[in-house]
PDB file of C-alpha atoms in Angstrom:
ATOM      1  CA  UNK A  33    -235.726 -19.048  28.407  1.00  0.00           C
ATOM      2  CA  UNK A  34    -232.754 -19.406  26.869  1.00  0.00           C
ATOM      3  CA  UNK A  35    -231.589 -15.806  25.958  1.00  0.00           C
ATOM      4  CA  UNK A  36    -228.701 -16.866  23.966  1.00  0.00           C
ATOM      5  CA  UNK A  37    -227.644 -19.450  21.725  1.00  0.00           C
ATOM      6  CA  UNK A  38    -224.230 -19.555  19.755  1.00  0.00           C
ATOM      7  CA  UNK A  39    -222.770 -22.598  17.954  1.00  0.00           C
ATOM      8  CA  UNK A  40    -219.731 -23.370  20.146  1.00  0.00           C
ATOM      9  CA  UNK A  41    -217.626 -25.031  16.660  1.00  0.00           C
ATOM     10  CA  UNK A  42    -214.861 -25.399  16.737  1.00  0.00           C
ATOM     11  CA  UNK A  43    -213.892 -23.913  13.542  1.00  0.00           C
ATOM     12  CA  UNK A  44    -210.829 -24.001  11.761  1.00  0.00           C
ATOM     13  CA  UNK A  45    -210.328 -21.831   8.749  1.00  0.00           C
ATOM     14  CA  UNK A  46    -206.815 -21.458   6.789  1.00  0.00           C
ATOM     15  CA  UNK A  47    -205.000 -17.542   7.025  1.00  0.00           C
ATOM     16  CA  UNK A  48    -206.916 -15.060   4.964  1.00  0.00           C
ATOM     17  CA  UNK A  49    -210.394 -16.766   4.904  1.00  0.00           C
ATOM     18  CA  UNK A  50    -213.107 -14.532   5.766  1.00  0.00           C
ATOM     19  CA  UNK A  51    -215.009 -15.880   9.269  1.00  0.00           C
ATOM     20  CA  UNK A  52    -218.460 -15.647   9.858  1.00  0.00           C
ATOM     21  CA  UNK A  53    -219.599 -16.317  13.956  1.00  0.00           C
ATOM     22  CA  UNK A  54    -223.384 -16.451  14.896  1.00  0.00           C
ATOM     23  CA  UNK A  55    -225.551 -16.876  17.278  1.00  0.00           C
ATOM     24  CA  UNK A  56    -229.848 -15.819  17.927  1.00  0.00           C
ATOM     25  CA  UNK A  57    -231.551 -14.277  20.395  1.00  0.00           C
ATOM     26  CA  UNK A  58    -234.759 -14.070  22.144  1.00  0.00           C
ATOM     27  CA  UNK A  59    -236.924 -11.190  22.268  1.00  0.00           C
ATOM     28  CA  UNK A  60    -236.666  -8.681  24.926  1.00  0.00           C
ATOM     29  CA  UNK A  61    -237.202  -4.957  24.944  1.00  0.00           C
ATOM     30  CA  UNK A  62    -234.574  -3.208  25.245  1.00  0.00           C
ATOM     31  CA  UNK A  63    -231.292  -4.962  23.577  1.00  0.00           C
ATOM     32  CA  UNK A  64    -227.581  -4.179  22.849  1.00  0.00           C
ATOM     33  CA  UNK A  65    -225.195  -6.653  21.358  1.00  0.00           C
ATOM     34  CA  UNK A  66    -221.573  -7.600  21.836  1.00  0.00           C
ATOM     35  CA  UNK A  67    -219.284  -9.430  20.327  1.00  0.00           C
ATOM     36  CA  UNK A  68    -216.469 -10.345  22.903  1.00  0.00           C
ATOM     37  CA  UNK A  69    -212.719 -12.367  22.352  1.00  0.00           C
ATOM     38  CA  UNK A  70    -211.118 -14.552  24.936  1.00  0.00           C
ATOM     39  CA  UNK A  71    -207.787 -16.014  24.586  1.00  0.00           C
ATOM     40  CA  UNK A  72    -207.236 -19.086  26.465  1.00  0.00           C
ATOM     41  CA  UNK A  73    -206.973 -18.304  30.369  1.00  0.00           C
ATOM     42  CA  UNK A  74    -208.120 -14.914  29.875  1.00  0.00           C
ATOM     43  CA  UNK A  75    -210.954 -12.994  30.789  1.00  0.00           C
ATOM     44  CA  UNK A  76    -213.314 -11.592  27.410  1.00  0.00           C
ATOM     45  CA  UNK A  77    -212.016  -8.496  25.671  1.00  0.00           C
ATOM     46  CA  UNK A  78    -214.902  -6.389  24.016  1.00  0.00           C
ATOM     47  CA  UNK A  79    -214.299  -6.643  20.477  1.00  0.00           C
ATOM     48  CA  UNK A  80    -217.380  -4.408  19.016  1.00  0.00           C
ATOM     49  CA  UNK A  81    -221.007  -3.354  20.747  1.00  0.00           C
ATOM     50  CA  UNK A  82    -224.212  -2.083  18.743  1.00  0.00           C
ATOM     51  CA  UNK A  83    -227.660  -1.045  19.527  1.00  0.00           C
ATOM     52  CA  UNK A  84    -229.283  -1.129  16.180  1.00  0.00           C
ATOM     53  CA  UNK A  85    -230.036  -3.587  12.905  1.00  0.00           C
ATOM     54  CA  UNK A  86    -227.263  -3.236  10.455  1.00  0.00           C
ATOM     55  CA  UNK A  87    -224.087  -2.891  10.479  1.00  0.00           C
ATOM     56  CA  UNK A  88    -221.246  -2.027  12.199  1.00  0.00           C
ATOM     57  CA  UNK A  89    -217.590  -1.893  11.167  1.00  0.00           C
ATOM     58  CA  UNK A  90    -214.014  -1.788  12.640  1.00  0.00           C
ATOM     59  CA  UNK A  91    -211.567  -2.793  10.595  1.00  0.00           C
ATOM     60  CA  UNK A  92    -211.851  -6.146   9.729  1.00  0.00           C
ATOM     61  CA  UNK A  93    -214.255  -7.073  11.909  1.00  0.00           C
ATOM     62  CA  UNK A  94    -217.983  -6.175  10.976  1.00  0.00           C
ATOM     63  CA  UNK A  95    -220.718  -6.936  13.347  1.00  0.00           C
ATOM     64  CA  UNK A  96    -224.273  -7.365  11.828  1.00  0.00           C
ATOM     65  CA  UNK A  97    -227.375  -7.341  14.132  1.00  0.00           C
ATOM     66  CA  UNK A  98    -230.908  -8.467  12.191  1.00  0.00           C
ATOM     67  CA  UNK A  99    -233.654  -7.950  14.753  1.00  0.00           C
ATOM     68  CA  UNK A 100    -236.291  -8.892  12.130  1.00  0.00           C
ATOM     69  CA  UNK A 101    -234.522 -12.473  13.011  1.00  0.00           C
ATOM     70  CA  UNK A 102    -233.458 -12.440  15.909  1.00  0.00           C
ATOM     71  CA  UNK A 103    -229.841 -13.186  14.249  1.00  0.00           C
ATOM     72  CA  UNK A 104    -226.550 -11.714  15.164  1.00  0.00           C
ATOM     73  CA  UNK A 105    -223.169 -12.045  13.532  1.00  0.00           C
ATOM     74  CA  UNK A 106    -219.077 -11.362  13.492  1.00  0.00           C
ATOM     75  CA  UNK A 107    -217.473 -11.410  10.344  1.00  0.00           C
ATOM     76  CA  UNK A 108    -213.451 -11.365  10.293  1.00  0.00           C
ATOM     77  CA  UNK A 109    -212.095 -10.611   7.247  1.00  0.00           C
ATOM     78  CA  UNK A 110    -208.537 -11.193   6.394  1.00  0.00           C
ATOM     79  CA  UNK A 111    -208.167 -13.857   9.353  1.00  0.00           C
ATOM     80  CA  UNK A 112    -205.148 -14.171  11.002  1.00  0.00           C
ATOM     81  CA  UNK A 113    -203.209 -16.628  13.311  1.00  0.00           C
ATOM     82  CA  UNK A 114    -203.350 -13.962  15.974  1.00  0.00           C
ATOM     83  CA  UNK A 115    -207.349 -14.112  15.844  1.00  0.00           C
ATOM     84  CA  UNK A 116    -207.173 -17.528  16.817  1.00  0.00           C
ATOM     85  CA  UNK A 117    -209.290 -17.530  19.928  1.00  0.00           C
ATOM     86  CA  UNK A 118    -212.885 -18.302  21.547  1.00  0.00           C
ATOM     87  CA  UNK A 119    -215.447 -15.390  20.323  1.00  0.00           C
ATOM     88  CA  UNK A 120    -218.591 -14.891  22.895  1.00  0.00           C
ATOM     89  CA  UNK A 121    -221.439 -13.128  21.264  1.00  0.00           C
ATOM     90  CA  UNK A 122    -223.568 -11.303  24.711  1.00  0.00           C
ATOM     91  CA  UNK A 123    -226.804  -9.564  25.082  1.00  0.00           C
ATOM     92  CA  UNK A 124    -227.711  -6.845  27.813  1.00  0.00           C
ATOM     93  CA  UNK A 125    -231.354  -5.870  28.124  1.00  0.00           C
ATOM     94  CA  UNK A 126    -230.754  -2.785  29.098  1.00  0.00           C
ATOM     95  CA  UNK A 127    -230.977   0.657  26.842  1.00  0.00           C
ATOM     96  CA  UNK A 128    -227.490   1.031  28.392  1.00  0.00           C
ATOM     97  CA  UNK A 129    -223.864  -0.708  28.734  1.00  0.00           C
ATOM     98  CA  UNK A 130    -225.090  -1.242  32.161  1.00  0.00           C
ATOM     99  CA  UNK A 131    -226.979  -4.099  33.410  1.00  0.00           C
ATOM    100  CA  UNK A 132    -226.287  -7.867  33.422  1.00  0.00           C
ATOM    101  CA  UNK A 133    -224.984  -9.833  30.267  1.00  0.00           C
ATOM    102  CA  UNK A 134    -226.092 -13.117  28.749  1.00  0.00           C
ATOM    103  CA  UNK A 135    -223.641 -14.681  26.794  1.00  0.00           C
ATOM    104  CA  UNK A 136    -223.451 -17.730  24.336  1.00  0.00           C
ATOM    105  CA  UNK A 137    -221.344 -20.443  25.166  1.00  0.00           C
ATOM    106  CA  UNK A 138    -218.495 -19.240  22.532  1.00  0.00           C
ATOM    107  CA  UNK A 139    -217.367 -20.438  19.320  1.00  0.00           C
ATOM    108  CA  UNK A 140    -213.784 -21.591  19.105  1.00  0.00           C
ATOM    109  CA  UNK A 141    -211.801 -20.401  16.030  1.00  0.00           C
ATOM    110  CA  UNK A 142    -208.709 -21.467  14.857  1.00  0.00           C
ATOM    111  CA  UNK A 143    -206.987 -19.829  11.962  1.00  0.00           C
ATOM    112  CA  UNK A 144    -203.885 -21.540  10.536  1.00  0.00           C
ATOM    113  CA  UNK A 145    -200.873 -20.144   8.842  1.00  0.00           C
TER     114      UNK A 145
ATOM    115  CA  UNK B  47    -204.516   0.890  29.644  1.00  0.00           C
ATOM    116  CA  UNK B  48    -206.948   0.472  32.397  1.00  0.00           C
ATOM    117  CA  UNK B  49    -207.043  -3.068  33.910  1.00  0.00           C
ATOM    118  CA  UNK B  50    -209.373  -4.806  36.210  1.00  0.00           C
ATOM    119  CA  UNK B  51    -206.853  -7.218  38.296  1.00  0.00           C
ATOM    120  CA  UNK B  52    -208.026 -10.068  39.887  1.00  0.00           C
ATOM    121  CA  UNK B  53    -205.938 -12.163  42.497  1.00  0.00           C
ATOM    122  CA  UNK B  54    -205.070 -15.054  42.524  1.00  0.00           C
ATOM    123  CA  UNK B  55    -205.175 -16.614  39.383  1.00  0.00           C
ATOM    124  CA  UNK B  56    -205.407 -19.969  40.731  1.00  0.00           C
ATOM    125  CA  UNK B  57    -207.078 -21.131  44.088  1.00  0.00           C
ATOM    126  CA  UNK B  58    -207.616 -24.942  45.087  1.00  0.00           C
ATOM    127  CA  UNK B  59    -209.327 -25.493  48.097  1.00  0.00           C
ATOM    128  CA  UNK B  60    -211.301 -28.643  49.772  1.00  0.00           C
ATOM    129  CA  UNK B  61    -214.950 -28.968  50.050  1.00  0.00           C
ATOM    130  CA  UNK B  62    -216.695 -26.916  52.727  1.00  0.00           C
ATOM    131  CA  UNK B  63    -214.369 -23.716  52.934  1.00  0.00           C
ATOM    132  CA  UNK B  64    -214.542 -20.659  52.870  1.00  0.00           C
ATOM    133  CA  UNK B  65    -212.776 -18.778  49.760  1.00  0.00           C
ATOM    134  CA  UNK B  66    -212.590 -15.002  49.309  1.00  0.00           C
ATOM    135  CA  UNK B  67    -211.890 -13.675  45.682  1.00  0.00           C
ATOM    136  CA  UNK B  68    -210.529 -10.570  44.855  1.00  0.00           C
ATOM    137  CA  UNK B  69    -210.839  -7.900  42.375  1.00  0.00           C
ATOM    138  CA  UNK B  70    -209.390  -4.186  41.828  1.00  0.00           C
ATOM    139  CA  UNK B  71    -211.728  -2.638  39.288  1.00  0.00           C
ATOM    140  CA  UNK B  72    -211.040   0.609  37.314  1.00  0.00           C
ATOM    141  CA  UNK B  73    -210.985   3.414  39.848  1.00  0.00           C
ATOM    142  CA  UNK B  74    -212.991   5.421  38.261  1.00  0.00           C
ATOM    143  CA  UNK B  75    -215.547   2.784  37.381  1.00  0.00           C
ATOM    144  CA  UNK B  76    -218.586   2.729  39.880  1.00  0.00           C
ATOM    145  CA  UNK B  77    -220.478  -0.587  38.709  1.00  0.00           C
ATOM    146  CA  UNK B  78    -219.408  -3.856  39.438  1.00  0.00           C
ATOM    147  CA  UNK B  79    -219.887  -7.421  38.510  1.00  0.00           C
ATOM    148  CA  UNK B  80    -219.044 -11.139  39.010  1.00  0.00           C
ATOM    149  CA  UNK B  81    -219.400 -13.950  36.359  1.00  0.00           C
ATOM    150  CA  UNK B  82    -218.785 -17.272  36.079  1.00  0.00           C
ATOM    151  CA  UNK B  83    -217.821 -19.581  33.729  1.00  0.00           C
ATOM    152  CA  UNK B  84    -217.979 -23.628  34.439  1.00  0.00           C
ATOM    153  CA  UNK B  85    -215.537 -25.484  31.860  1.00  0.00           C
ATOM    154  CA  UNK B  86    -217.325 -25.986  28.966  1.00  0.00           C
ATOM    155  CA  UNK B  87    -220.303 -23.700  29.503  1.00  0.00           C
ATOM    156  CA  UNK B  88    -221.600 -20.395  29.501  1.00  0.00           C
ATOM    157  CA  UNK B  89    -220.361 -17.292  31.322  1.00  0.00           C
ATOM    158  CA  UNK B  90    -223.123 -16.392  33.729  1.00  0.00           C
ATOM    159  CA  UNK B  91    -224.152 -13.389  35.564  1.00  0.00           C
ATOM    160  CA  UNK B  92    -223.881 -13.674  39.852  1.00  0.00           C
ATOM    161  CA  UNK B  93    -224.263 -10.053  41.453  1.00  0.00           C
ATOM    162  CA  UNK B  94    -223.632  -6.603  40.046  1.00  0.00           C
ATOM    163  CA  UNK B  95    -222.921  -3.918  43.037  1.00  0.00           C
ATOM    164  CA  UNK B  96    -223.593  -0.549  42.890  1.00  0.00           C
ATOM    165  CA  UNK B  97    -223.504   2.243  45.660  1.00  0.00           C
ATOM    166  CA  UNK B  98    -222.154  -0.227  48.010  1.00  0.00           C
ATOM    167  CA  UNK B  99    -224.982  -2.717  47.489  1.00  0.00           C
ATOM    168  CA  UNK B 100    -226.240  -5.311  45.635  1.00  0.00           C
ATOM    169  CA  UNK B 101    -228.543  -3.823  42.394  1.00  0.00           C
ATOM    170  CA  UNK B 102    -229.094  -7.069  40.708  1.00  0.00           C
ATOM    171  CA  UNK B 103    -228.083 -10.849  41.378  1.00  0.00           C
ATOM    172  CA  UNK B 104    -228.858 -13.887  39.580  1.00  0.00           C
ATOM    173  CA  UNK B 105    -230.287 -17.153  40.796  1.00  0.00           C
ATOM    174  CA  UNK B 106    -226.564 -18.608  41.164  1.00  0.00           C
ATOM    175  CA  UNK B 107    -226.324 -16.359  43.831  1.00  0.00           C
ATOM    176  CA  UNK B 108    -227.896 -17.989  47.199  1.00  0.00           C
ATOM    177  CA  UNK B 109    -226.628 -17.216  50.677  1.00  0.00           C
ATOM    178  CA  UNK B 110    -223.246 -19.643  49.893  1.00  0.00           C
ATOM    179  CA  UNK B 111    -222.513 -16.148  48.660  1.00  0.00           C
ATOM    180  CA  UNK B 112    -221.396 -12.504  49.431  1.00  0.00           C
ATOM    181  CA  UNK B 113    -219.877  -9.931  48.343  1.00  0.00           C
ATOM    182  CA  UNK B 114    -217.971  -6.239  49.763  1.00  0.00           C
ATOM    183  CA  UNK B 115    -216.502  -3.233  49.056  1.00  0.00           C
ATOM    184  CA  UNK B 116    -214.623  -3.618  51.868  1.00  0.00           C
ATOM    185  CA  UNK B 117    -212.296  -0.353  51.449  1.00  0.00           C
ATOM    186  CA  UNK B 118    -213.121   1.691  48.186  1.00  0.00           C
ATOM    187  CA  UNK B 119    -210.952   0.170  46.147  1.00  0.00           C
ATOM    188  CA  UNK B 120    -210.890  -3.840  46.584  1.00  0.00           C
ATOM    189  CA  UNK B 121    -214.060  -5.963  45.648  1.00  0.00           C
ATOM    190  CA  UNK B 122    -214.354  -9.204  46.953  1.00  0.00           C
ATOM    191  CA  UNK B 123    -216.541 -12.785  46.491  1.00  0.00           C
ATOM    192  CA  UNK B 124    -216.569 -14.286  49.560  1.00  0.00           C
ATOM    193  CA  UNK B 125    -217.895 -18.407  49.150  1.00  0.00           C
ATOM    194  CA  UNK B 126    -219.036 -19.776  52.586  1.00  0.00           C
ATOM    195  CA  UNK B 127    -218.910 -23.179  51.750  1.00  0.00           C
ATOM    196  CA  UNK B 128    -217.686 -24.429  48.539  1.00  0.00           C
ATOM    197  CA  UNK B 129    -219.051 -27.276  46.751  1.00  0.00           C
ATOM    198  CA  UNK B 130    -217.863 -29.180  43.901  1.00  0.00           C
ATOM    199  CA  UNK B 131    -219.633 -27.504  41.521  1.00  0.00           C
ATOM    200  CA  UNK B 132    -218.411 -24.037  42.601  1.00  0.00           C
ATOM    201  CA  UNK B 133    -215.317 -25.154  40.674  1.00  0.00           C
ATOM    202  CA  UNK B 134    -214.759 -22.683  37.896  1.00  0.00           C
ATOM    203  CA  UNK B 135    -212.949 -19.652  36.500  1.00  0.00           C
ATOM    204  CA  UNK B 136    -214.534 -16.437  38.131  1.00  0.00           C
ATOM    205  CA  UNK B 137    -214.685 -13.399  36.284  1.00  0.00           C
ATOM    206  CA  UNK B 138    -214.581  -9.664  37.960  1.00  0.00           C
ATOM    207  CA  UNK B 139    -215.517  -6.648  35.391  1.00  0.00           C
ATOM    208  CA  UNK B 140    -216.040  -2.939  36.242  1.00  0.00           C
ATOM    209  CA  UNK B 141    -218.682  -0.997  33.609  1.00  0.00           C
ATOM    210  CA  UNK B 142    -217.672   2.715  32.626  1.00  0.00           C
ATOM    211  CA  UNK B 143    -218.580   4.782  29.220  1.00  0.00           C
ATOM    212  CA  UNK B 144    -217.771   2.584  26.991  1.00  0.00           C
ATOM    213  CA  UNK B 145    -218.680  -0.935  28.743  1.00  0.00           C
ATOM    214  CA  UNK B 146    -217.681  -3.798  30.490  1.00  0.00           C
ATOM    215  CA  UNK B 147    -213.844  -4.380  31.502  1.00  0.00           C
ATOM    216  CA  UNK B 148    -213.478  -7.935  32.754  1.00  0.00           C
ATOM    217  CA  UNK B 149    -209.999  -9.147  34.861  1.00  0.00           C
ATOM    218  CA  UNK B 150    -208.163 -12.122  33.912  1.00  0.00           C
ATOM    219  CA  UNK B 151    -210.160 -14.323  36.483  1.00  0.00           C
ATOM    220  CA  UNK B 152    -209.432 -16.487  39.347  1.00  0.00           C
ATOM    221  CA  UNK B 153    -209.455 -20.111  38.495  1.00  0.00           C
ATOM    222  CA  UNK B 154    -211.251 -21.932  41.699  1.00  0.00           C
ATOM    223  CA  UNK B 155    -210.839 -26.090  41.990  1.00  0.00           C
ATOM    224  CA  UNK B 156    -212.558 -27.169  44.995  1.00  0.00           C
ATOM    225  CA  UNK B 157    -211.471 -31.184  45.860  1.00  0.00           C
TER     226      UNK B 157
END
């Protein structure tokens, strides 16, 4: 079963466009979500995590889990060159930030100036 | 900042050796995890280590594989006998409060 799919892009957008990364899940009973960013030759860097359906903001990035679909998404507002990167959405089946992850394959973003 | 340091960065070997990777998590960090990531594909779970033994590993993880604690700070990935396919960037992360922390990973070739 795959536990989760993201669409790996690429995608270019110009500075100041407002991004929106996505990926689905399958079902499983206890879930968290993450939304991770990896610059080239670097290991992921958590970005945002949430528990629940809604959403969840942190400056301009706003992460929006919609269990009713199985749907889960990053929006970056404001983009800049800097967020150029590849963004792995991840799933832990655990009620906890323990346990193993499953992550999408990443969706590479570039944002030019 | 606390980092999770992972040595070395880059490690070509030839077909049939051994290879032992190595991590430092977060001292104060008491889980402990290796993932993989094949050019290309998915990051993927291998073993997460707890108490000084394995709590969870994936089906990746056959005998080929092993890993320590060896002295309460270092964590290693010990790969009997590499294959081409082992070839990848490997990925050590330490879980406290607020979640994963991964390293910079080791980039293994195997020729």
């Amino acid at each position: 079963q795959k536990e989760v799919e993201q669409d790996p892009g690429p995608l270019s957008v110009p500075e100041g466009a407002i991004v929106s990364l996505n990926c689905t899940y399958s079902n499983s009973a206890f879930q968290y979500f993450m939304w991770y960013r990896q610059y080239s030759r670097k290991g992921p860097e958590l970005l945002m995590y949430t528990y629940s359906s809604g959403n969840k903001e942190d400056g301009r990035f706003t992460a929006q889990v919609d269990k009713s679909s199985k749907y889960i998404s990053l929006f970056i507002r404001d983009s800049q060159p800097s967020d150029s990167a590849t963004y792995l959405c991840a799933k832990g089946n655990r009620g906890s930030t323990l346990g193993r992850l499953y992550f999408g394959r990443g969706t590479q973003l570039t944002v030019w100036p | 900042e606390p980092e999770v340091t992972q040595t070395p960065s880059h490690q070509v070997t030839q077909m049939g050796q051994e290879v032992i990777l190595r991590c430092v998590p977060i001292s104060n960090h008491l889980y402990f995890y290796w993932y993989r990531q094949i050019l290309g594909q998915k990051v993927e779970f291998l073993v997460s280590f707890y108490n000084n033994e394995i709590s969870e590993k994936s089906e990746i993880f056959d005998d080929q594989f092993s890993v320590e604690r060896p002295d309460g700070s270092n964590f290693t990935l010990k790969i009997r006998s590499t294959k081409l396919e082992d070839s990848a960037m490997y990925f050590c992360a330490s879980v406290g409060l607020y979640g994963y922390t991964f390293g910079s990973g080791t980039r293994l070739t195997v020729v």
